[in-house]
Amino acid sequence: MINLTPPLNTADIKKLRAGDKVLITGTLFTARDQAHQRLVKEQNPAFSLDGAIIYYVGPTPARPGEIIGASGPTSSYRMDNLSVPLMERGVKMMIGKGDRSEAFQKAMIANNAVYMIATGGAGALLSSKIKSVKVIMYSDLGTEAVHALEVEAFPCFVAYDVHGNSIFKGGSIS
Amino acid sequence: MRLINANKVSEIIKDALIKINYELDNSLVTMLKKAKDKERSTLSKSILDDILQNQEIAKSRKAPLCQDTGVAVIFVEHGLDVRIDGNLYEAINTGVRLAYDEGYLRKSVVKHPFNRENTKDNTPAIIHTKLVEGDKVTFKIASKGAGSENMSKVVMLTPADGIDGVKKLVLDTVFDAGGKPCPPIIVGIGIGGNFEKSAMLAKEAILRDLEDSSDDPLIRSLENELLAEINALGVGPMGVGGETTCLAVKINTFPMHIASLPVAINIQCHSARHLEVVL
């Protein structure tokens, strides 16, 4: 078990191996399909991309008295192309589910970044690791807005490491 | 003629959608527990353990199991000797609107393929109606997420492709989908009819009882063989490798043109959320 706190640097990334379980404590920035399309064109995002962790999630609404609803990962492959410019601008870790393109993996290695998976469909469990939530960009996108999530011991697994290893069996490109 | 108040329809749709988004069916939980016991690696066991813990948390906190609370899909089998007092489609959509609002479910429907503007109440539902004998109306109610739906397909095989062609198509589809549709999955297969009929058959197949099997001996053995062969692929829970990729294969068939062998594969994630209600 490895504990990590963002912002992350290249040394943090290089020690990770596919299959490692990692617990993250600190800030995750959420972005999925529509937020990615905007973020790549953004000159001055409301958070520093340098060493940042992006979590692919669109949560369910919070009940009164709660801070967030179910918050599990969405499929990552839809963000493959849009992830590349964000890694070039410093994003070090992306958390989602499922395998991704070869082009993504190459760009990930070139930029010393890492791809993690959280357990898909475990939205209720994963939301219990979130301690505070703030919408920081694109509030018009609702669930797809960029949220800053403060998490404690958020569990995920290294899916692709910078040494060329993969956690996956199956998938269209493995 | 028996009359059913349209408000009653809205009410059962609302209640069912909220319930299925918070609670997994007991037989599904039992299957997932068995799958966890079967896994040999710490990683695949740990993923199934997350899935099992998740359903306990969701049930006790009345929280959605998954953030993708889906598009509502409703199959209506409408008896010829009963009438809904009001507009059936409006009544269903009212139930959907209430469920996604009052149940704190995610509104995941956009109006247009390109401007992607959210309808903000998760309507419209996808509604399929069928006329049947009798004075009852049966509603098969599902919340279908996109992760698994996006891995589904329809392919027009030729009759000469036969059983082997169907098997290859299913195995390739499941392998290529990998971890994306959230395995362990349920695979619904529609064989026959035509292009659109096969897709309907596949969708109805995933709504079948988890423990049933086809009445047709040939199809039943194909369901069993495919289940074993899919699991032999080793894709495993969330695609990380393991013993269980698939919990059940359900195949529905229909007569078809002499020149055709349409095959539709509809994939259902492990969070299989559906319920049947009879009025």
Coordinates of N, CA, C and O in Angstrom, one line a residue, chain B residues 55-223:
Chain B
Q55 N -22.5 -2.0 -2.1 CA -23.9 -2.2 -2.1 C -24.5 -2.2 -0.7 O -25.6 -1.8 -0.5
E56 N -23.6 -2.6 0.3 CA -24.1 -2.5 1.7 C -24.2 -1.0 2.1 O -25.2 -0.7 2.7
I57 N -23.2 -0.2 1.7 CA -23.3 1.2 2.1 C -24.5 1.9 1.4 O -25.3 2.6 2.0
A58 N -24.7 1.6 0.1 CA -25.8 2.2 -0.7 C -27.1 1.9 -0.1 O -28.0 2.7 0.1
K59 N -27.3 0.6 0.3 CA -28.6 0.1 0.9 C -28.8 0.8 2.2 O -29.9 1.3 2.5
S60 N -27.8 0.8 3.1 CA -28.0 1.3 4.4 C -28.2 2.9 4.4 O -28.9 3.4 5.2
R61 N -27.5 3.5 3.5 CA -27.5 5.0 3.5 C -28.6 5.5 2.6 O -28.7 6.7 2.4
K62 N -29.3 4.6 1.9 CA -30.2 5.0 0.8 C -29.5 6.0 -0.2 O -29.9 7.1 -0.5
A63 N -28.3 5.5 -0.7 CA -27.5 6.3 -1.6 C -27.4 5.5 -2.9 O -27.5 4.3 -2.9
P64 N -27.3 6.2 -4.0 CA -27.1 5.5 -5.3 C -25.9 4.6 -5.3 O -24.9 5.0 -4.8
L65 N -26.0 3.4 -5.8 CA -24.9 2.5 -5.9 C -23.8 3.0 -6.8 O -22.6 2.8 -6.5
C66 N -24.2 3.7 -7.9 CA -23.3 4.2 -8.9 C -23.7 5.6 -9.2 O -24.8 6.0 -9.2
Q67 N -22.7 6.5 -9.6 CA -23.0 7.8 -10.0 C -23.7 7.9 -11.3 O -24.4 8.8 -11.6
D68 N -23.5 6.8 -12.1 CA -24.3 6.8 -13.4 C -25.6 6.1 -13.1 O -25.7 4.8 -13.1
T69 N -26.6 6.9 -12.8 CA -27.9 6.3 -12.5 C -28.7 6.1 -13.7 O -29.9 5.8 -13.7
G70 N -28.1 6.3 -14.9 CA -28.6 5.7 -16.1 C -29.7 6.5 -16.8 O -30.2 7.6 -16.3
V71 N -30.1 5.9 -17.9 CA -31.3 6.4 -18.6 C -32.4 5.4 -18.2 O -32.1 4.2 -18.1
A72 N -33.6 5.8 -18.0 CA -34.7 4.9 -17.6 C -35.2 4.2 -18.9 O -35.5 4.8 -19.9
V73 N -35.2 2.9 -18.8 CA -35.7 2.1 -19.9 C -36.9 1.3 -19.4 O -36.8 0.6 -18.4
I74 N -38.1 1.5 -20.1 CA -39.3 0.8 -19.6 C -39.9 0.0 -20.7 O -40.3 0.5 -21.7
F75 N -40.0 -1.3 -20.4 CA -40.8 -2.2 -21.3 C -42.2 -2.3 -20.7 O -42.4 -2.7 -19.6
V76 N -43.2 -2.0 -21.5 CA -44.6 -2.1 -21.1 C -45.3 -3.2 -21.8 O -45.3 -3.1 -23.1
E77 N -45.8 -4.2 -21.1 CA -46.7 -5.2 -21.7 C -48.1 -4.9 -21.3 O -48.5 -5.1 -20.2
H78 N -48.8 -4.4 -22.3 CA -50.1 -3.8 -22.0 C -51.2 -4.8 -22.4 O -51.4 -5.1 -23.5
G79 N -52.0 -5.3 -21.4 CA -53.1 -6.2 -21.6 C -54.2 -5.5 -22.5 O -54.4 -4.3 -22.3
L80 N -54.9 -6.3 -23.3 CA -55.9 -5.7 -24.2 C -57.2 -5.4 -23.4 O -58.0 -4.6 -23.9
D81 N -57.4 -5.9 -22.3 CA -58.6 -5.7 -21.5 C -58.4 -4.8 -20.3 O -59.1 -4.9 -19.3
V82 N -57.4 -3.9 -20.4 CA -57.2 -2.9 -19.4 C -56.8 -1.5 -20.1 O -56.3 -1.5 -21.2
R83 N -57.2 -0.5 -19.4 CA -56.9 0.8 -20.0 C -56.3 1.8 -19.0 O -56.7 1.8 -17.8
I84 N -55.3 2.5 -19.4 CA -54.7 3.5 -18.5 C -55.5 4.8 -18.7 O -55.7 5.2 -19.8
D85 N -56.0 5.3 -17.5 CA -56.8 6.5 -17.6 C -55.8 7.7 -17.7 O -55.4 8.3 -16.7
G86 N -55.5 8.1 -18.9 CA -54.5 9.2 -19.1 C -53.4 8.7 -20.1 O -53.6 7.7 -20.8
N87 N -52.4 9.6 -20.3 CA -51.4 9.3 -21.3 C -50.3 8.5 -20.6 O -49.6 8.9 -19.7
L88 N -50.1 7.2 -21.1 CA -49.2 6.3 -20.6 C -47.7 6.9 -20.6 O -47.0 6.8 -19.6
Y89 N -47.4 7.5 -21.7 CA -46.0 8.0 -21.9 C -45.7 9.1 -20.9 O -44.7 9.2 -20.3
E90 N -46.7 10.0 -20.8 CA -46.6 11.1 -19.8 C -46.5 10.6 -18.4 O -45.7 11.1 -17.6
A91 N -47.3 9.6 -18.1 CA -47.3 9.0 -16.8 C -46.0 8.4 -16.4 O -45.4 8.6 -15.3
I92 N -45.4 7.7 -17.4 CA -44.1 7.1 -17.1 C -43.0 8.2 -16.9 O -42.2 8.2 -16.0
N93 N -43.0 9.2 -17.8 CA -42.0 10.3 -17.7 C -42.2 11.1 -16.4 O -41.2 11.6 -15.9
T94 N -43.4 11.2 -15.9 CA -43.6 11.9 -14.6 C -43.0 11.1 -13.5 O -42.3 11.6 -12.7
G95 N -43.1 9.8 -13.6 CA -42.5 8.9 -12.6 C -41.0 9.0 -12.6 O -40.3 9.1 -11.6
V96 N -40.4 9.1 -13.8 CA -39.0 9.3 -14.0 C -38.5 10.6 -13.4 O -37.5 10.7 -12.6
R97 N -39.2 11.7 -13.7 CA -38.9 13.0 -13.3 C -38.9 13.0 -11.7 O -37.9 13.5 -11.1
L98 N -39.9 12.5 -11.1 CA -40.0 12.4 -9.7 C -38.9 11.6 -9.0 O -38.3 12.0 -8.0
A99 N -38.6 10.5 -9.6 CA -37.6 9.6 -9.1 C -36.2 10.2 -9.1 O -35.5 10.2 -8.1
Y100 N -35.9 10.8 -10.2 CA -34.5 11.4 -10.3 C -34.4 12.7 -9.5 O -33.3 13.0 -9.1
D101 N -35.5 13.3 -9.2 CA -35.4 14.5 -8.4 C -35.4 14.1 -6.9 O -34.5 14.3 -6.2
E102 N -36.5 13.4 -6.5 CA -36.6 13.1 -5.1 C -35.6 12.0 -4.6 O -35.3 11.9 -3.4
G103 N -35.1 11.2 -5.5 CA -34.2 10.2 -5.1 C -32.7 10.6 -5.2 O -31.8 9.9 -5.0
Y104 N -32.5 11.9 -5.6 CA -31.1 12.5 -5.7 C -30.3 11.6 -6.7 O -29.2 11.3 -6.4
L105 N -30.9 11.3 -7.8 CA -30.2 10.5 -8.8 C -29.7 11.5 -9.9 O -30.2 12.6 -10.0
R106 N -28.7 11.1 -10.6 CA -28.0 12.0 -11.6 C -28.9 12.1 -12.8 O -29.4 11.1 -13.4
K107 N -29.0 13.3 -13.3 CA -29.7 13.6 -14.6 C -28.7 13.5 -15.7 O -27.9 14.3 -15.9
S108 N -28.8 12.4 -16.4 CA -27.8 12.0 -17.4 C -28.3 12.1 -18.9 O -27.6 11.6 -19.8
V109 N -29.4 12.8 -19.1 CA -29.9 12.8 -20.5 C -29.7 14.2 -21.1 O -30.1 15.2 -20.5
V110 N -29.2 14.2 -22.3 CA -29.0 15.5 -23.0 C -30.0 15.5 -24.2 O -30.3 14.5 -24.8
K111 N -30.4 16.7 -24.6 CA -31.5 16.9 -25.6 C -31.0 16.6 -27.0 O -31.7 16.1 -27.9
H112 N -29.8 16.9 -27.3 CA -29.3 17.0 -28.7 C -28.0 16.3 -28.8 O -27.1 16.4 -28.0
P113 N -27.8 15.6 -29.9 CA -26.5 14.8 -30.1 C -25.3 15.8 -30.0 O -24.2 15.3 -29.7
F114 N -25.4 17.0 -30.4 CA -24.3 17.9 -30.6 C -24.2 19.1 -29.6 O -23.1 19.4 -29.2
N115 N -25.4 19.7 -29.3 CA -25.2 20.8 -28.3 C -25.2 20.3 -26.9 O -24.8 21.0 -26.0
R116 N -25.6 19.0 -26.6 CA -25.4 18.3 -25.4 C -26.1 19.0 -24.2 O -25.6 18.9 -23.1
E117 N -27.2 19.7 -24.4 CA -27.8 20.4 -23.3 C -28.7 19.4 -22.5 O -29.5 18.7 -23.1
N118 N -28.5 19.4 -21.2 CA -29.1 18.5 -20.3 C -30.6 18.8 -20.2 O -31.0 19.9 -20.1
T119 N -31.4 17.7 -20.2 CA -32.9 18.0 -20.0 C -33.2 18.3 -18.6 O -34.4 18.6 -18.3
K120 N -32.3 18.1 -17.7 CA -32.3 18.4 -16.3 C -33.3 17.6 -15.4 O -33.5 17.8 -14.2
D121 N -34.0 16.6 -16.0 CA -34.9 15.8 -15.2 C -34.9 14.3 -15.6 O -35.7 13.5 -15.2
N122 N -33.8 14.0 -16.4 CA -33.6 12.6 -16.9 C -34.7 12.1 -17.8 O -34.7 10.9 -18.1
T123 N -35.6 12.9 -18.2 CA -36.5 12.4 -19.3 C -36.0 12.9 -20.6 O -35.1 13.7 -20.7
P124 N -36.4 12.3 -21.7 CA -37.4 11.2 -21.8 C -36.9 9.8 -21.5 O -35.7 9.6 -21.7
A125 N -37.7 9.0 -20.9 CA -37.4 7.6 -20.8 C -37.4 6.9 -22.1 O -38.1 7.4 -23.1
I126 N -36.7 5.8 -22.3 CA -36.9 5.0 -23.5 C -38.0 4.0 -23.2 O -37.9 3.2 -22.3
I127 N -39.1 4.1 -23.9 CA -40.3 3.3 -23.6 C -40.6 2.4 -24.8 O -40.7 2.8 -25.9
H128 N -40.8 1.1 -24.5 CA -41.2 0.1 -25.5 C -42.5 -0.5 -25.1 O -42.6 -0.9 -23.9
T129 N -43.5 -0.5 -26.0 CA -44.8 -1.1 -25.6 C -45.1 -2.3 -26.5 O -44.7 -2.4 -27.6
K130 N -45.8 -3.2 -25.8 CA -46.2 -4.4 -26.5 C -47.7 -4.7 -26.1 O -48.0 -4.6 -24.9
L131 N -48.5 -5.1 -27.0 CA -49.9 -5.5 -26.6 C -49.9 -7.0 -26.3 O -49.4 -7.8 -27.1
V132 N -50.6 -7.3 -25.2 CA -50.7 -8.8 -24.8 C -52.1 -9.1 -24.4 O -52.9 -8.2 -24.2
E133 N -52.4 -10.4 -24.2 CA -53.7 -10.8 -23.7 C -53.9 -10.4 -22.2 O -52.9 -10.2 -21.5
G134 N -55.1 -10.3 -21.8 CA -55.4 -10.1 -20.3 C -55.7 -8.7 -19.9 O -55.7 -7.8 -20.7
D135 N -55.8 -8.5 -18.6 CA -56.2 -7.2 -18.0 C -55.2 -6.7 -17.1 O -55.5 -6.0 -16.1
K136 N -53.9 -7.0 -17.4 CA -52.8 -6.5 -16.5 C -51.9 -5.7 -17.4 O -51.8 -5.9 -18.6
V137 N -51.1 -4.8 -16.7 CA -50.0 -4.1 -17.4 C -48.7 -4.4 -16.6 O -48.7 -4.2 -15.4
T138 N -47.8 -5.0 -17.4 CA -46.5 -5.3 -16.7 C -45.5 -4.3 -17.2 O -45.3 -4.0 -18.3
F139 N -44.7 -3.8 -16.2 CA -43.7 -2.8 -16.4 C -42.4 -3.4 -16.1 O -42.2 -3.8 -14.9
K140 N -41.5 -3.5 -17.1 CA -40.1 -3.9 -16.8 C -39.3 -2.6 -16.7 O -39.1 -2.0 -17.8
I141 N -38.8 -2.3 -15.6 CA -38.2 -1.0 -15.3 C -36.7 -1.1 -15.1 O -36.3 -1.9 -14.2
A142 N -35.9 -0.4 -15.9 CA -34.4 -0.4 -15.7 C -33.8 0.9 -15.7 O -34.3 1.9 -16.3
S143 N -32.7 1.1 -15.0 CA -31.8 2.2 -15.1 C -30.6 1.7 -15.8 O -29.8 0.9 -15.2
K144 N -30.3 2.2 -17.0 CA -29.2 1.6 -17.8 C -28.1 2.6 -17.9 O -28.3 3.7 -18.5
G145 N -26.9 2.3 -17.4 CA -25.8 3.2 -17.4 C -25.1 3.1 -18.8 O -25.3 2.2 -19.6
A146 N -24.2 4.1 -19.1 CA -23.6 4.2 -20.4 C -22.3 3.5 -20.6 O -22.0 3.1 -21.7
G147 N -21.7 3.2 -19.4 CA -20.4 2.5 -19.5 C -20.5 1.2 -20.2 O -19.7 0.8 -21.1
S148 N -21.5 0.4 -19.9 CA -21.7 -0.9 -20.5 C -22.5 -0.7 -21.8 O -22.2 -1.5 -22.8
E149 N -23.4 0.2 -21.8 CA -24.2 0.4 -23.1 C -23.3 0.7 -24.2 O -23.5 0.3 -25.4
N150 N -22.3 1.6 -24.0 CA -21.4 2.0 -25.0 C -20.5 0.8 -25.6 O -19.9 1.0 -26.7
M151 N -20.5 -0.3 -24.9 CA -19.7 -1.5 -25.4 C -20.6 -2.5 -26.1 O -20.2 -3.6 -26.5
S152 N -21.9 -2.1 -26.4 CA -22.8 -3.0 -27.0 C -22.7 -2.8 -28.5 O -22.2 -1.8 -29.0
K153 N -23.3 -3.8 -29.3 CA -23.3 -3.7 -30.7 C -24.3 -4.6 -31.4 O -24.8 -5.5 -30.9
V154 N -24.6 -4.2 -32.7 CA -25.4 -5.0 -33.6 C -24.6 -5.4 -34.8 O -24.0 -4.5 -35.4
V155 N -24.6 -6.7 -35.1 CA -23.8 -7.1 -36.3 C -24.7 -8.0 -37.2 O -25.4 -8.9 -36.6
M156 N -24.7 -7.8 -38.5 CA -25.5 -8.6 -39.4 C -24.5 -9.7 -39.9 O -23.8 -9.6 -40.8
L157 N -24.6 -10.9 -39.2 CA -23.8 -12.1 -39.7 C -24.6 -12.7 -40.8 O -25.7 -12.4 -41.1
T158 N -23.9 -13.7 -41.5 CA -24.6 -14.4 -42.5 C -25.0 -15.8 -42.0 O -24.4 -16.3 -41.0
P159 N -26.1 -16.4 -42.5 CA -26.5 -17.7 -42.0 C -25.3 -18.8 -41.9 O -25.3 -19.5 -40.9
A160 N -24.4 -18.7 -42.8 CA -23.3 -19.7 -42.8 C -22.4 -19.5 -41.6 O -21.6 -20.4 -41.2
D161 N -22.4 -18.3 -41.0 CA -21.5 -18.0 -39.9 C -21.9 -18.9 -38.7 O -21.1 -19.3 -37.9
G162 N -23.2 -19.1 -38.6 CA -23.8 -20.1 -37.6 C -23.3 -19.8 -36.1 O -23.0 -18.7 -35.8
I163 N -23.4 -20.9 -35.4 CA -23.1 -20.8 -33.9 C -21.7 -20.3 -33.7 O -21.4 -19.5 -32.8
D164 N -20.7 -20.9 -34.5 CA -19.3 -20.5 -34.3 C -19.1 -19.0 -34.5 O -18.4 -18.3 -33.8
G165 N -19.8 -18.5 -35.5 CA -19.7 -17.0 -35.9 C -20.3 -16.2 -34.7 O -19.7 -15.1 -34.4
V166 N -21.4 -16.6 -34.2 CA -22.0 -15.9 -33.0 C -21.0 -15.9 -31.8 O -20.8 -14.9 -31.2
K167 N -20.5 -17.1 -31.6 CA -19.6 -17.2 -30.4 C -18.4 -16.3 -30.6 O -18.0 -15.6 -29.6
K168 N -17.8 -16.3 -31.8 CA -16.6 -15.5 -32.0 C -16.9 -14.0 -31.8 O -16.1 -13.3 -31.1
L169 N -18.1 -13.6 -32.3 CA -18.5 -12.2 -32.2 C -18.6 -11.8 -30.7 O -18.1 -10.8 -30.3
V170 N -19.3 -12.7 -29.9 CA -19.5 -12.4 -28.5 C -18.2 -12.3 -27.8 O -17.9 -11.4 -27.0
L171 N -17.3 -13.3 -28.0 CA -16.1 -13.4 -27.3 C -15.2 -12.2 -27.6 O -14.6 -11.5 -26.7
D172 N -15.1 -11.8 -28.9 CA -14.3 -10.6 -29.3 C -14.9 -9.4 -28.7 O -14.1 -8.5 -28.2
T173 N -16.2 -9.2 -28.7 CA -16.8 -8.0 -28.1 C -16.5 -7.9 -26.6 O -16.1 -6.8 -26.2
V174 N -16.6 -9.0 -25.9 CA -16.4 -8.9 -24.5 C -14.9 -8.7 -24.2 O -14.5 -7.9 -23.3
F175 N -14.0 -9.3 -24.9 CA -12.6 -9.1 -24.7 C -12.2 -7.7 -25.0 O -11.4 -7.1 -24.3
D176 N -12.6 -7.2 -26.2 CA -12.3 -5.8 -26.6 C -12.8 -4.8 -25.6 O -12.2 -3.7 -25.4
A177 N -14.0 -5.1 -25.0 CA -14.6 -4.1 -24.0 C -13.7 -4.1 -22.8 O -13.6 -3.1 -22.1
G178 N -13.0 -5.2 -22.4 CA -12.1 -5.2 -21.3 C -12.8 -4.7 -20.0 O -13.9 -5.2 -19.7
G179 N -12.1 -3.8 -19.3 CA -12.7 -3.3 -18.0 C -13.7 -2.2 -18.2 O -14.3 -1.8 -17.2
K180 N -13.9 -1.7 -19.4 CA -14.7 -0.5 -19.6 C -16.2 -0.7 -19.2 O -16.7 0.2 -18.6
P181 N -16.8 -1.8 -19.5 CA -18.2 -1.9 -19.1 C -18.4 -2.4 -17.6 O -19.5 -2.7 -17.2
C182 N -17.4 -2.3 -16.8 CA -17.5 -2.7 -15.4 C -17.9 -4.1 -15.2 O -18.9 -4.5 -14.6
P183 N -17.0 -5.1 -15.6 CA -17.2 -6.5 -15.3 C -17.0 -6.7 -13.8 O -16.3 -6.0 -13.1
P184 N -17.6 -7.8 -13.2 CA -18.4 -8.9 -13.9 C -19.7 -8.3 -14.6 O -20.5 -7.7 -13.9
I185 N -19.8 -8.7 -15.8 CA -21.0 -8.2 -16.6 C -22.0 -9.3 -16.8 O -21.8 -10.5 -16.5
I186 N -23.2 -8.9 -17.2 CA -24.2 -9.8 -17.7 C -24.3 -9.5 -19.2 O -24.4 -8.3 -19.6
V187 N -24.3 -10.6 -20.0 CA -24.4 -10.3 -21.5 C -25.7 -10.7 -22.0 O -26.1 -11.9 -21.9
G188 N -26.4 -9.8 -22.6 CA -27.7 -10.1 -23.2 C -27.5 -10.2 -24.7 O -26.9 -9.3 -25.3
I189 N -28.0 -11.2 -25.3 CA -27.8 -11.4 -26.8 C -29.1 -11.6 -27.5 O -29.9 -12.4 -27.0
G190 N -29.3 -10.9 -28.5 CA -30.5 -11.1 -29.4 C -30.1 -11.7 -30.7 O -29.2 -11.1 -31.3
I191 N -30.7 -12.8 -31.0 CA -30.3 -13.4 -32.3 C -31.6 -13.5 -33.1 O -32.5 -14.2 -32.7
G192 N -31.6 -13.0 -34.3 CA -32.7 -13.1 -35.2 C -33.5 -11.8 -35.3 O -33.1 -10.8 -34.9
G193 N -34.7 -12.0 -35.9 CA -35.5 -10.8 -36.2 C -34.9 -10.1 -37.4 O -34.6 -10.7 -38.4
N194 N -34.6 -8.8 -37.2 CA -33.9 -8.1 -38.2 C -33.0 -7.1 -37.4 O -32.7 -7.3 -36.3
F195 N -32.5 -6.1 -38.1 CA -31.5 -5.2 -37.5 C -32.1 -4.6 -36.1 O -31.4 -4.8 -35.1
E196 N -33.2 -4.0 -36.1 CA -33.7 -3.4 -34.9 C -34.3 -4.4 -33.9 O -34.2 -4.3 -32.7
K197 N -34.9 -5.5 -34.4 CA -35.5 -6.5 -33.5 C -34.4 -7.2 -32.7 O -34.6 -7.5 -31.5
S198 N -33.2 -7.4 -33.3 CA -32.2 -8.1 -32.5 C -31.7 -7.2 -31.3 O -31.5 -7.8 -30.3
A199 N -31.7 -5.9 -31.5 CA -31.3 -5.1 -30.4 C -32.3 -5.1 -29.3 O -32.0 -5.1 -28.1
M200 N -33.6 -5.1 -29.7 CA -34.7 -5.2 -28.7 C -34.6 -6.5 -27.9 O -34.8 -6.6 -26.7
L201 N -34.3 -7.6 -28.6 CA -34.2 -8.9 -28.0 C -33.1 -8.9 -27.0 O -33.2 -9.5 -25.9
A202 N -31.9 -8.3 -27.4 CA -30.8 -8.3 -26.5 C -31.1 -7.5 -25.2 O -30.7 -7.9 -24.1
K203 N -31.8 -6.3 -25.4 CA -32.1 -5.5 -24.2 C -33.1 -6.3 -23.3 O -32.9 -6.3 -22.1
E204 N -34.1 -6.9 -23.9 CA -35.0 -7.7 -23.0 C -34.3 -8.9 -22.3 O -34.6 -9.2 -21.2
A205 N -33.3 -9.4 -23.0 CA -32.5 -10.5 -22.4 C -31.8 -10.1 -21.1 O -31.8 -10.9 -20.2
I206 N -31.3 -8.9 -21.1 CA -30.6 -8.5 -19.8 C -31.6 -8.3 -18.7 O -31.2 -8.2 -17.5
L207 N -32.8 -8.1 -19.0 CA -33.9 -7.9 -18.0 C -34.4 -9.2 -17.4 O -35.2 -9.2 -16.5
R208 N -34.0 -10.4 -18.0 CA -34.5 -11.7 -17.5 C -34.0 -11.9 -16.1 O -33.0 -11.4 -15.7
D209 N -34.7 -12.8 -15.5 CA -34.3 -13.3 -14.1 C -32.8 -13.8 -14.2 O -32.5 -14.6 -15.1
L210 N -32.0 -13.4 -13.2 CA -30.6 -13.7 -13.2 C -30.4 -15.2 -13.3 O -29.4 -15.7 -13.8
E211 N -31.3 -16.0 -12.6 CA -31.0 -17.4 -12.5 C -31.7 -18.3 -13.5 O -31.6 -19.5 -13.5
D212 N -32.5 -17.6 -14.5 CA -33.2 -18.5 -15.4 C -32.3 -18.9 -16.6 O -31.1 -18.5 -16.6
S213 N -32.8 -19.8 -17.4 CA -32.1 -20.1 -18.7 C -33.1 -20.3 -19.8 O -34.3 -20.5 -19.5
S214 N -32.6 -20.3 -21.0 CA -33.6 -20.4 -22.1 C -34.3 -21.7 -22.1 O -33.8 -22.8 -21.7
D215 N -35.6 -21.7 -22.6 CA -36.4 -22.9 -22.7 C -35.9 -23.8 -23.9 O -36.2 -25.0 -23.9
D216 N -35.2 -23.2 -24.8 CA -34.8 -23.9 -26.0 C -33.4 -24.6 -25.7 O -32.5 -23.9 -25.3
P217 N -33.4 -25.9 -25.8 CA -32.2 -26.7 -25.4 C -30.9 -26.2 -26.1 O -29.9 -26.1 -25.4
L218 N -31.0 -25.9 -27.4 CA -29.8 -25.5 -28.1 C -29.3 -24.2 -27.6 O -28.1 -23.9 -27.5
I219 N -30.3 -23.3 -27.4 CA -29.9 -21.9 -26.9 C -29.4 -22.0 -25.5 O -28.5 -21.3 -25.1
R220 N -30.0 -22.9 -24.7 CA -29.6 -23.0 -23.3 C -28.1 -23.5 -23.2 O -27.3 -23.0 -22.5
S221 N -27.8 -24.4 -24.1 CA -26.4 -24.9 -24.1 C -25.5 -23.8 -24.6 O -24.3 -23.7 -24.1
L222 N -25.9 -23.0 -25.5 CA -25.1 -21.9 -26.0 C -24.9 -20.9 -24.9 O -23.8 -20.3 -24.7
E223 N -25.9 -20.6 -24.1 CA -25.8 -19.7 -23.0 C -24.7 -20.2 -22.0 O -23.8 -19.5 -21.6

